[in-house]
Coordinates of C-alpha atoms and ligand atoms in Angstrom, one line a residue:
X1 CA 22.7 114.1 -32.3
X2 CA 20.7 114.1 -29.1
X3 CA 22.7 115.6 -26.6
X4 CA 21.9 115.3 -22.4
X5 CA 23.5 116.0 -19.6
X6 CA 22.3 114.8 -15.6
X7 CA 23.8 115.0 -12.4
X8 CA 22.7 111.9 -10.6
X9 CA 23.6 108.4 -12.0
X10 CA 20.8 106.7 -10.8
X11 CA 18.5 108.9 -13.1
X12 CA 20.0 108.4 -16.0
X13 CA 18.3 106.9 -18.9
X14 CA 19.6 103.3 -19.6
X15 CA 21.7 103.1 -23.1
X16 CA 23.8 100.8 -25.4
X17 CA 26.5 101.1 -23.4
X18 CA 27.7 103.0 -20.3
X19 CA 31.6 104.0 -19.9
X20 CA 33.4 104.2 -16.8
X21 CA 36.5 106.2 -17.2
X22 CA 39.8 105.3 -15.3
X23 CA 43.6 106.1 -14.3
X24 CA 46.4 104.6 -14.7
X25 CA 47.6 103.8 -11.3
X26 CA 50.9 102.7 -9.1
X27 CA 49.0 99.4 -8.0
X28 CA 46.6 99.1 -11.1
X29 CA 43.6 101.1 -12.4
X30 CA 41.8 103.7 -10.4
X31 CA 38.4 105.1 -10.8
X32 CA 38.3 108.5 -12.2
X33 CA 35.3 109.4 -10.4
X34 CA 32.8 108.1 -7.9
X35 CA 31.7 104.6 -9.8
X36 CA 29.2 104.3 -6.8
X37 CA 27.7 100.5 -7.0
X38 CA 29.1 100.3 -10.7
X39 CA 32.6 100.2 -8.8
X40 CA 31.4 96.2 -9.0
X41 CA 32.1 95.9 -12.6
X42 CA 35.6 96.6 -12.5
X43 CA 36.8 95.4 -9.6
X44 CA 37.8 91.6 -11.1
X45 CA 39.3 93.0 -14.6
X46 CA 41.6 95.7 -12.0
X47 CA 42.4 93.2 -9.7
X48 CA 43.7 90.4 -12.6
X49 CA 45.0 92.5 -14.0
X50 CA 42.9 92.5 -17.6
X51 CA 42.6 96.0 -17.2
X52 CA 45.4 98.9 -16.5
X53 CA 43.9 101.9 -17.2
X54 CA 46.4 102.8 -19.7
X55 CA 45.8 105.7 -22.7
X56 CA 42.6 104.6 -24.7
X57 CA 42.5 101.1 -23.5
X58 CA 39.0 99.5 -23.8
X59 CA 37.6 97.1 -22.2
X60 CA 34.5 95.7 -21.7
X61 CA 32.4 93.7 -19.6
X62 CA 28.1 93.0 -19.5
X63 CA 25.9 94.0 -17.3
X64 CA 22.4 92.8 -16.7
X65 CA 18.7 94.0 -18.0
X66 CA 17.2 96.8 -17.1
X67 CA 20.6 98.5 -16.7
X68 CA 22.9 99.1 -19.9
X69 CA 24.4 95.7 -20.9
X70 CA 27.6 96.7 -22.5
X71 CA 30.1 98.7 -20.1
X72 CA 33.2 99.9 -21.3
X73 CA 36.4 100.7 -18.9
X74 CA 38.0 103.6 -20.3
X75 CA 41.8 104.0 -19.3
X76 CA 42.8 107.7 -19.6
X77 CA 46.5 107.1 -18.4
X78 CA 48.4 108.7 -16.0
X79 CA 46.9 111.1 -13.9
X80 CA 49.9 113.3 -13.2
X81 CA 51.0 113.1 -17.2
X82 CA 47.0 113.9 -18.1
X83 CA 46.8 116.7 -21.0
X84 CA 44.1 118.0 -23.0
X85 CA 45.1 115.9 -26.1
X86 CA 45.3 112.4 -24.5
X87 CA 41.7 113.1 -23.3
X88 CA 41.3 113.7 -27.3
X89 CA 42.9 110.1 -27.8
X90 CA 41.3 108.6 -25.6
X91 CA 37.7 109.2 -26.3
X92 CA 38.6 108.7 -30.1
X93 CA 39.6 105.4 -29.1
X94 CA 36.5 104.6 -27.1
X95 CA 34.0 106.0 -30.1
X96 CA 36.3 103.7 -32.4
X97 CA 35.8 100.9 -30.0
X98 CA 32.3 101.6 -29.5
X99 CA 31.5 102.2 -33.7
X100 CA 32.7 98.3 -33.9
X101 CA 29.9 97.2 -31.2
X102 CA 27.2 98.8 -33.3
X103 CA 26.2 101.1 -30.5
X104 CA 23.9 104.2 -31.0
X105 CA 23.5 105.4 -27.9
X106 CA 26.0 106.2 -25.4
X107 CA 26.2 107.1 -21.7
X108 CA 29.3 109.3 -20.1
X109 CA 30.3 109.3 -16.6
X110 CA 32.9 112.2 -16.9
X111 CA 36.3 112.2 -15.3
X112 CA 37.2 114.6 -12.5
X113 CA 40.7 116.1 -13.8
X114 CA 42.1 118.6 -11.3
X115 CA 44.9 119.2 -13.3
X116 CA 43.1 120.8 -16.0
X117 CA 40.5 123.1 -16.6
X118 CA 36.8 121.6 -16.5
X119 CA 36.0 123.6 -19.6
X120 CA 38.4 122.5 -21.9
X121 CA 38.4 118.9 -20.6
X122 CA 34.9 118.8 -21.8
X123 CA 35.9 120.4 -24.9
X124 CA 39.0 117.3 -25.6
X125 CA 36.0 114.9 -24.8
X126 CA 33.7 116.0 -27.4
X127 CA 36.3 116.6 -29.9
X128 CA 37.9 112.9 -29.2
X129 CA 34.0 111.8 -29.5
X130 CA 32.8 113.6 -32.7
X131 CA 35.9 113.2 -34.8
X132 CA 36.1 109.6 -34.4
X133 CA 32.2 109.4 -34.5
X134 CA 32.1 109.3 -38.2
X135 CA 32.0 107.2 -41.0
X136 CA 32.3 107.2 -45.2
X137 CA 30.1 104.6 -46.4
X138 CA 28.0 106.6 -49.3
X139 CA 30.4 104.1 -52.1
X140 CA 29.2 100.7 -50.0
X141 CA 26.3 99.0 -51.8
X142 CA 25.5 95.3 -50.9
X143 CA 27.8 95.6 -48.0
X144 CA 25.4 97.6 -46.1
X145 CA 22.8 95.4 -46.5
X146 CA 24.4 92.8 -44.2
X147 CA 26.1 95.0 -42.2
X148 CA 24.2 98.5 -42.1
X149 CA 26.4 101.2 -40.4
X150 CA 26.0 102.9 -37.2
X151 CA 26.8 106.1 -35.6
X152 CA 26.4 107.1 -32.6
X153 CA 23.1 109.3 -32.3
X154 CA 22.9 109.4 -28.5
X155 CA 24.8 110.9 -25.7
X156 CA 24.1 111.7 -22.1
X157 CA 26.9 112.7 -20.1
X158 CA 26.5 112.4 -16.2
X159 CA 28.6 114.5 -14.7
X160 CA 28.2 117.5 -11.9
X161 CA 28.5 120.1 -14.5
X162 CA 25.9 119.4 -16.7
X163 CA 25.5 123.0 -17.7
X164 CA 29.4 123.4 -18.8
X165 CA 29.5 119.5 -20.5
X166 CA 26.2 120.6 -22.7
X167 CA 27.9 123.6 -24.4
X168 CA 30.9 122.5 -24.8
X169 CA 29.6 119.6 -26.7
X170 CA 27.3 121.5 -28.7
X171 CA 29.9 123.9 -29.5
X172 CA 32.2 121.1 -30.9
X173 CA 29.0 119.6 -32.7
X174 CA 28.7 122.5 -34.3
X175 CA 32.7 122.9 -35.8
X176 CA 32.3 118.5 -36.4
X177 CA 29.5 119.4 -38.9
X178 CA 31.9 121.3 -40.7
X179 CA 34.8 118.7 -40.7
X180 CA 32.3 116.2 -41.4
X181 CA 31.2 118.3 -44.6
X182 CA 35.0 118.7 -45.9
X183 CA 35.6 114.9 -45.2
X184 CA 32.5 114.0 -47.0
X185 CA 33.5 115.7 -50.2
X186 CA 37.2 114.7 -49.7
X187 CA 36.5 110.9 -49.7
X188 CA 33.8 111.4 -52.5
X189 CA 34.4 110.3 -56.1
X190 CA 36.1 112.4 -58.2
X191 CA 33.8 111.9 -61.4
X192 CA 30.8 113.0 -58.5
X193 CA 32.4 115.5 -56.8
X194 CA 33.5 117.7 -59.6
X195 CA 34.2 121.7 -60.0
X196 CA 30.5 121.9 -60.9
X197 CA 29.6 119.9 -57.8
X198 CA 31.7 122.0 -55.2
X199 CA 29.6 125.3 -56.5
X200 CA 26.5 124.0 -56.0
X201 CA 27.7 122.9 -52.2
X202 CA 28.7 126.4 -52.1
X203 CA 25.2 127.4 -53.1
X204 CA 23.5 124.5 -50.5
X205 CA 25.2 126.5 -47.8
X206 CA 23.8 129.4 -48.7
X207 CA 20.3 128.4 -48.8
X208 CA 21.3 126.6 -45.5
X209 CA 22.3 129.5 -43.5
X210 CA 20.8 133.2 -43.8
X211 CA 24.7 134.7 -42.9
X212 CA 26.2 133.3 -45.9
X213 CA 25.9 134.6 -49.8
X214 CA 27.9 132.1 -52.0
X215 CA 28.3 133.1 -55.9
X216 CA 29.6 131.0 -58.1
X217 CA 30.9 131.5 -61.6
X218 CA 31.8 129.9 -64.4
X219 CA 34.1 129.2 -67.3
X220 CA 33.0 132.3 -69.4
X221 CA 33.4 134.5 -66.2
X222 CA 37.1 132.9 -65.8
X223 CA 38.0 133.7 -69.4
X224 CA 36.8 137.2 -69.4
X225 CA 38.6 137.8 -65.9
X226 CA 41.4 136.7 -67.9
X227 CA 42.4 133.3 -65.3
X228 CA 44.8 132.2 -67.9
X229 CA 46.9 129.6 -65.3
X230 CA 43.2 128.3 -63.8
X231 CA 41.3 128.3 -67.6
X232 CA 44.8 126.4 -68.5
X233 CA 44.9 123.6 -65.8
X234 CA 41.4 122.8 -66.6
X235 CA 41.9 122.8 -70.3
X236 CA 42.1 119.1 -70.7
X237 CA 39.1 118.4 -68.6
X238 CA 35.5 117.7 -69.8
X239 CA 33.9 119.7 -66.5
X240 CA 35.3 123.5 -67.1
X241 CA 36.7 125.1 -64.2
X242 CA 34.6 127.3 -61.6
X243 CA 35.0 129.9 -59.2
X244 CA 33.8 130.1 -56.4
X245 CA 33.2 132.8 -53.7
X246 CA 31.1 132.0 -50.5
X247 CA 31.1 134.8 -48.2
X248 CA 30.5 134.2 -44.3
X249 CA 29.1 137.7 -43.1
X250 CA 28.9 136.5 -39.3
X251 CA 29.9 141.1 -38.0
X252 CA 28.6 143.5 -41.4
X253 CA 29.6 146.5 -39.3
X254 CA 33.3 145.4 -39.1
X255 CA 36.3 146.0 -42.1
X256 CA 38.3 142.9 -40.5
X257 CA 38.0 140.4 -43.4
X258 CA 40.2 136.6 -43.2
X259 CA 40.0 135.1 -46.8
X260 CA 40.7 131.3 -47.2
X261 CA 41.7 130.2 -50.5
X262 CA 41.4 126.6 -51.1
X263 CA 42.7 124.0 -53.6
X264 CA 40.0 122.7 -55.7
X265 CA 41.7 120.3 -57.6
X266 CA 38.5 117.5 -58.2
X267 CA 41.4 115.3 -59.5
X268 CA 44.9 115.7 -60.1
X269 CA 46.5 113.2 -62.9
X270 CA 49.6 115.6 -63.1
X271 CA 48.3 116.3 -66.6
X272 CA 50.6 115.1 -69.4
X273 CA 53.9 115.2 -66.8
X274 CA 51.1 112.3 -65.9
X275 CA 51.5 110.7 -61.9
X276 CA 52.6 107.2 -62.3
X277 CA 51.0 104.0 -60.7
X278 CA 50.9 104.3 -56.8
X279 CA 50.3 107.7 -56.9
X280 CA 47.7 108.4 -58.9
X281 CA 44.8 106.5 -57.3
X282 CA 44.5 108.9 -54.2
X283 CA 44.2 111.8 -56.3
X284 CA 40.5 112.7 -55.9
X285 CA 41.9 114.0 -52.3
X286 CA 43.9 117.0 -54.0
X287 CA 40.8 119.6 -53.5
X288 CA 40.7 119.1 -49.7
X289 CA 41.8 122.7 -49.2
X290 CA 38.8 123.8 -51.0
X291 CA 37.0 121.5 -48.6
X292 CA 38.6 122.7 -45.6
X293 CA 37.6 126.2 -47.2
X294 CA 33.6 125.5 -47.6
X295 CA 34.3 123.2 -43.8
X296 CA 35.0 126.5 -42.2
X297 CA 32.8 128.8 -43.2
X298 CA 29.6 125.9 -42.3
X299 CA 31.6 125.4 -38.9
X300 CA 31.2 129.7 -38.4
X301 CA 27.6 129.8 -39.9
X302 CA 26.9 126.7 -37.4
X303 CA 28.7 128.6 -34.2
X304 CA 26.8 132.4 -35.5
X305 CA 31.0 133.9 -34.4
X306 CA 30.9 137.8 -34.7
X307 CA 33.6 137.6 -38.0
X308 CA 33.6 138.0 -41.6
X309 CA 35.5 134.9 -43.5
X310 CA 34.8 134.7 -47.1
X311 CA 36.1 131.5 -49.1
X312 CA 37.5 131.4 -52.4
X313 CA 37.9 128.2 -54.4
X314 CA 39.5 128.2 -58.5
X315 CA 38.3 124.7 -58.8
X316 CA 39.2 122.5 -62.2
X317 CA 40.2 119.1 -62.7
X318 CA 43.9 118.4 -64.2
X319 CA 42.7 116.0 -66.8
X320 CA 44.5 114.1 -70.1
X321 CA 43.0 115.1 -73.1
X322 CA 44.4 117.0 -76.7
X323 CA 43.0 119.9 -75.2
X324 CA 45.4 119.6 -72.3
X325 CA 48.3 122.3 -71.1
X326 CA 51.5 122.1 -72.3
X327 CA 54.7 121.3 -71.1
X328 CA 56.7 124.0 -71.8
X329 CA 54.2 126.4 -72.8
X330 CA 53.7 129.9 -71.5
X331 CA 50.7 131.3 -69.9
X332 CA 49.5 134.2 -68.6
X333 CA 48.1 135.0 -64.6
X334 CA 45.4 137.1 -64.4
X335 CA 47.8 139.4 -63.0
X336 CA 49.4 139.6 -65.6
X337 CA 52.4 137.7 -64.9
X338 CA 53.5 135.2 -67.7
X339 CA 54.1 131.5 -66.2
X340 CA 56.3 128.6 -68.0
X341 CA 55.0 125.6 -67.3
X342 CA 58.2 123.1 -66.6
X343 CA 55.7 120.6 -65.1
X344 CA 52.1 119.8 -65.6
X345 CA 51.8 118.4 -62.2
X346 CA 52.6 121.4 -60.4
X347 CA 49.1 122.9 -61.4
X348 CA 47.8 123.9 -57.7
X349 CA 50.3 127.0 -57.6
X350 CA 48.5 127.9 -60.9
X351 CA 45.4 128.3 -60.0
X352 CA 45.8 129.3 -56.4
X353 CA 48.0 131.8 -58.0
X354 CA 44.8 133.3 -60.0
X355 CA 42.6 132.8 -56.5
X356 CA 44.9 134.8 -54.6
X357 CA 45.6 137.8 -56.8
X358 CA 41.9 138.0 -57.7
X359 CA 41.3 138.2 -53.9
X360 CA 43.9 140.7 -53.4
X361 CA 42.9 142.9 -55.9
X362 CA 38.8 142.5 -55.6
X363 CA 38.8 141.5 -52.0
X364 CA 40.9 143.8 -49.8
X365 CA 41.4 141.2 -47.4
X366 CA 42.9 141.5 -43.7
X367 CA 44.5 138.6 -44.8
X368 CA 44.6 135.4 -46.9
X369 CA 45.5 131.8 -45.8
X370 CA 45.5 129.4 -47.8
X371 CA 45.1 125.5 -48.0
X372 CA 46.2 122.8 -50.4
X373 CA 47.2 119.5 -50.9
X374 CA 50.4 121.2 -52.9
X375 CA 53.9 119.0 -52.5
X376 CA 54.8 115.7 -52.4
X377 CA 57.9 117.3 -50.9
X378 CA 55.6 118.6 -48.0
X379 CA 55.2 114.8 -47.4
X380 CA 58.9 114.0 -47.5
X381 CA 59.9 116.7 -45.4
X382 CA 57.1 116.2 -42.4
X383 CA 54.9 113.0 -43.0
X384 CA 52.0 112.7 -41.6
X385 CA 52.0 113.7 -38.0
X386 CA 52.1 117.6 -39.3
X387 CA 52.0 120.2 -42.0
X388 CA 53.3 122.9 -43.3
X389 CA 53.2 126.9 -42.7
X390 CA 55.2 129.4 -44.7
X391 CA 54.2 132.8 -44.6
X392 CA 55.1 136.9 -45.4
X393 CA 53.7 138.2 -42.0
X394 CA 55.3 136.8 -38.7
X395 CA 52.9 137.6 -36.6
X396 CA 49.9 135.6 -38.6
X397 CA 52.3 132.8 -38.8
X398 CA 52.4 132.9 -34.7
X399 CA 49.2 133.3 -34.0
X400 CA 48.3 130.0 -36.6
X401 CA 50.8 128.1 -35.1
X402 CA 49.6 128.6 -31.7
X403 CA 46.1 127.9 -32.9
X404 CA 47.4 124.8 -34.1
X405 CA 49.4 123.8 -30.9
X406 CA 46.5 124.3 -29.2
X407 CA 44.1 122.1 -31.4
X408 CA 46.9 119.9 -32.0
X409 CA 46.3 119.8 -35.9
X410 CA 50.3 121.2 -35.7
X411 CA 51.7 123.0 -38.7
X412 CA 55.5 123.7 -38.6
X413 CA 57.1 127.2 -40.3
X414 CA 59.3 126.6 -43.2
X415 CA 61.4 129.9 -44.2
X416 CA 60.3 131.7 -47.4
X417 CA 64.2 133.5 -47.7
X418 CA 64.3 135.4 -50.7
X419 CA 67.2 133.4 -52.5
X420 CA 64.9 131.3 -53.3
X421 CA 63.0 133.5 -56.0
X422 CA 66.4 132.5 -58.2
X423 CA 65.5 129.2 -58.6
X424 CA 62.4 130.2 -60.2
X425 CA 63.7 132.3 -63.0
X426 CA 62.6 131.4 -66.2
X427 CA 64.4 132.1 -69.8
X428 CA 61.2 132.8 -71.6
X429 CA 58.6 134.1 -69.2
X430 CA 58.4 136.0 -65.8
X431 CA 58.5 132.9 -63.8
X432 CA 58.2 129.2 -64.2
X433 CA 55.8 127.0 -62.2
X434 CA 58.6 124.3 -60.8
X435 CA 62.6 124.0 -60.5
X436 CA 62.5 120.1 -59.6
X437 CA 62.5 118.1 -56.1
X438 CA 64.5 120.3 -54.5
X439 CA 63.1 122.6 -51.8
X440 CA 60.0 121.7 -53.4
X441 CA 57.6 122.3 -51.0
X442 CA 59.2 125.7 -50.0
X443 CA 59.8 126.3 -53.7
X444 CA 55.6 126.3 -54.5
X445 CA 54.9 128.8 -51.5
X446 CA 57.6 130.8 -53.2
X447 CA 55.8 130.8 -56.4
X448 CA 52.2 131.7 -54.5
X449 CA 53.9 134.5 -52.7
X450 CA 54.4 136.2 -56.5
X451 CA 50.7 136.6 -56.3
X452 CA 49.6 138.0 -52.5
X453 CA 51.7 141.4 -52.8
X454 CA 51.6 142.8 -49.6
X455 CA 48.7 141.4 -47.9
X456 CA 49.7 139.0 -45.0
X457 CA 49.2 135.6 -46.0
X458 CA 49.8 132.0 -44.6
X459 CA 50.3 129.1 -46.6
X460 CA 49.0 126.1 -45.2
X461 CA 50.7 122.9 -47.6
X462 CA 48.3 119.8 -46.4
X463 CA 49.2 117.2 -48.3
X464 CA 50.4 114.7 -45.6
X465 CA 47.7 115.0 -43.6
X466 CA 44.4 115.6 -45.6
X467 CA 44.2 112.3 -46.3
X468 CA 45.6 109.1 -44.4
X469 CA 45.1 105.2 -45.6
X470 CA 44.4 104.0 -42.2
X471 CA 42.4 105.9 -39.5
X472 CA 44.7 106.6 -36.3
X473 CA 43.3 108.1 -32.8
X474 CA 40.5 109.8 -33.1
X475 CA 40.9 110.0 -37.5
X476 CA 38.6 107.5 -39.2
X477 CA 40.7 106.1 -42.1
X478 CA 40.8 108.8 -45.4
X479 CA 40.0 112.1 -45.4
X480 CA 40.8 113.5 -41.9
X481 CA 39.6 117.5 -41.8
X482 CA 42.2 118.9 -40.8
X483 CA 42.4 122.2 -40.6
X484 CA 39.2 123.6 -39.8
X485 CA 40.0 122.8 -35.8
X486 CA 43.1 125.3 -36.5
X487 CA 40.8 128.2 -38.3
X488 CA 38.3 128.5 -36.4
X489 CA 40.3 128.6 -32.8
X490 CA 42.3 131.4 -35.0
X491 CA 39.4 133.0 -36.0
X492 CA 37.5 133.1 -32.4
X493 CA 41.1 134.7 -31.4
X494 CA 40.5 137.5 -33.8
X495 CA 36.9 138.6 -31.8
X496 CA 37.5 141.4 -29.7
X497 CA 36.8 140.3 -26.5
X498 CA 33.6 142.5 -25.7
X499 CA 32.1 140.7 -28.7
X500 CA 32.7 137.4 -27.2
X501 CA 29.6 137.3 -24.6
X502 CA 31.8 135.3 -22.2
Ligands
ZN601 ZN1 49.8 118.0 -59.5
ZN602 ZN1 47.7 118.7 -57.4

């Protein structure tokens, strides 16, 4: 992405389009800042009203050669009511809008907002900008033929501080990389993107970035660690499982050490409890923790932050097979813990059950958060709009929620009370894996909680919004990325602030 930022309108380089941001106002649209002799393009669509100014409306009108012949009025809303996410909104809307025209190359004229601070309105432009400015086409064939895709490759942002605008962006460039890297392998196919596939990522970022040392290992490893839930899940699968640690050494003289365990389920069929019709076909989605895991730790390579994040991924597929686990069996944790299985389907506890004690024990972690794709009761309970948080440590469960109010990719706290633990006593074993529908999604971070003895840990459950059928604001349709947004504001929180340069 080529990234400019000038002063004076009349120097700026001519592009596919130029955009004109506006207010909602008592008598009709308002400028948002001095159009100068452009003010002539909207005065007809104001004054007939085509054109409001309301939140990420779009309109456009043509200009003439040499000057860009595409403009786009950009209603921002309400001034008075103006907040850091409907700036968000609305520039998702205009990238959207903008994506459909085939545009590459795109010129700002920023908005003056008093009411906020010029930093972080910068900052809600870019991210409304780069997370809508993406698109999954690696599947399309002949379609791209006719119709290749564009993204947009070229911005220049006229505005009076240039200096500010510029980093901002390129900070959010730099975190969009890594969201653009976990959506990538979240909408991928499940027969491409498998266990074996999500190591050698791991690997890519290593070469990729001199900070990060990813190992990766494999089934024999697993077995001799004695991962009986993770070697168990994958039993049924012609890939084995893997393991994957990629470490993010970003400050080698600090002992402060974050840990994110992610769900690498490459696809989920519920194993022989198999997922019916309807359900099944979106299942290639259930390793987007581990992609939010791998995300991250790009997104801090990419931003050099003074921190040391280390992701951990027990990546299988839950596959159909004679080879597969059993319903009803008994396995053992590599904790040493002895699981029965009452369902198949709930397989993500197991091995992020294996990933987190193994971290624990080998790791010493700060702390450990973890995502997954884990409940359909998480999607009951919240739908898509938010996600869920459960955690041992109240004070990590503040600081992520407020990381998340901030970002707005919101999570929202369920309790963890320890009455709970009684619906998971098993007859036969230490524990079972699932006690039904009920409390279900509370129920799972019960389970994981077994496994993260004392060590402050967050439980991020994902599973209504890693993925969503049609895109909304500034989402493209499938995989969405959230999460990443979240970490690495709570991460930058973490930097003592003498470290932070700024
Ligand atoms: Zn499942
Ligand atoms: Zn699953």
């Amino acid at each position: 992405m080529q990234i400019t930022a000038i002063s004076n309108i009349e120097k700026r380089e001519h592009a596919d389009c130029l955009v004109l941001p506006f207010w909602k106002g008592e008598k009709g649209a308002e400028a948002a800042c001095d159009l100068g002799k452009l003010t002539a393009y909207s005065s007809l669509p104001i004054k007939v009203k085509d054109f409001t100014g309301k939140e990420g409306e779009v309109l456009w009108v043509y200009g003439s050669e040499p000057e860009e012949s595409r403009i786009a009025l950009l209603g921002l809303g309400n001034r008075e009511g103006i907040t850091i996410e409907k700036l968000r909104r609305a520039y998702g809307a205009l990238t959207k809008a903008v994506l459909k025209r085939k545009c590459s190359s795109l010129s700002f004229l920023f908005p003056n907002v008093d009411l906020l601070n010029s930093e972080l309105v910068a900052k809600a432009i870019g991210e409304g900008f780069f997370l809508a400015n993406y698109v999954f086409d690696a599947l399309k064939h002949d379609t791209l033929k006719q119709e290749p895709t564009v993204r947009i490759t070229k911005v220049q942002c006229i505005t009076s501080d240039q200096h500010a605008v510029l980093d901002a962006l390129m900070t959010i460039e730099k975190t969009a990389k890594g969201v653009y890297l976990a959506r990538d392998l979240t909408n991928g196919n499940a027969d491409d993107i498998t266990p074996q596939y999500l190591g050698r990522v791991a690997k890519q970022l290593e070469s990729e970035y001199p900070t990060i040392e990813a190992t990766v290992h494999d089934r024999d490893w697993i077995e001799k660690q004695g991962m009986g839930l993770l070697l168990a899940v994958g039993k049924g699968s012609e890939h084995p499982p893997v393991f994957i640690v990629a470490k993010y050494k970003g400050n080698p003289t600090s002992s402060d050490h974050t840990v994110i365990v992610g769900k690498g389920l490459t696809f989920d069929t519920g194993g022989l409890n198999l997922k019916p019709k309807g359900n099944i076909e979106s299942q290639r989605v259930d390793m987007a923790g581990a992609a939010v895991a791998l995300g991250t730790i790009k997104a801090l390579a990419e931003l050099s932050l003074p921190v040391n994040v280390t992701a951990v991924i027990a990546s299988c597929e839950n596959a159909i097979s004679s080879k597969s686990y059993k319903p009803g069996d008994v396995y053992k944790a590599y904790s040493g813990k002895t699981v029965e299985i009452t369902d198949t389907d709930a397989e993500g506890r197991l091995t992020l059950a294996d990933a987190l004690s193994w971290t624990v024990k080998n790791l010493q972690p700060t702390r450990v958060i973890d995502f997954a794709t884990l409940t359909g009761s998480m999607v009951v309970a919240l739908g898509s709009e938010v996600f869920g948080l459960m955690s041992n440590s109240d004070s990590l469960a503040q600081a992520l929620l407020h990381s998340g109010e901030k970002t707005h990719e919101r999570a929202w706290q369920l309790p963890l009370f320890e009455e709970y633990k009684e619906y998971l006593k098993s007859e036969i074993a230490d524990i079972k894996n699932s006690a039904g529908r009920e409390g279900g999604a509370i129920l799972a971070a019960i389970f994981l909680q077994e496994f993260v003895g004392n060590t402050p840990w967050a439980h991020f459950d994902i599973a209504g919004v890693a993925f969503q059928k049609e895109g909304k604001r500034y989402y493209p349709k499938m995989a969405t990325g959230i999460g990443i947004r979240l970490m690495i504001d709570y991460i930058e929180s973490l930097i003592p602030k003498a470290q932070k340069g700024f």
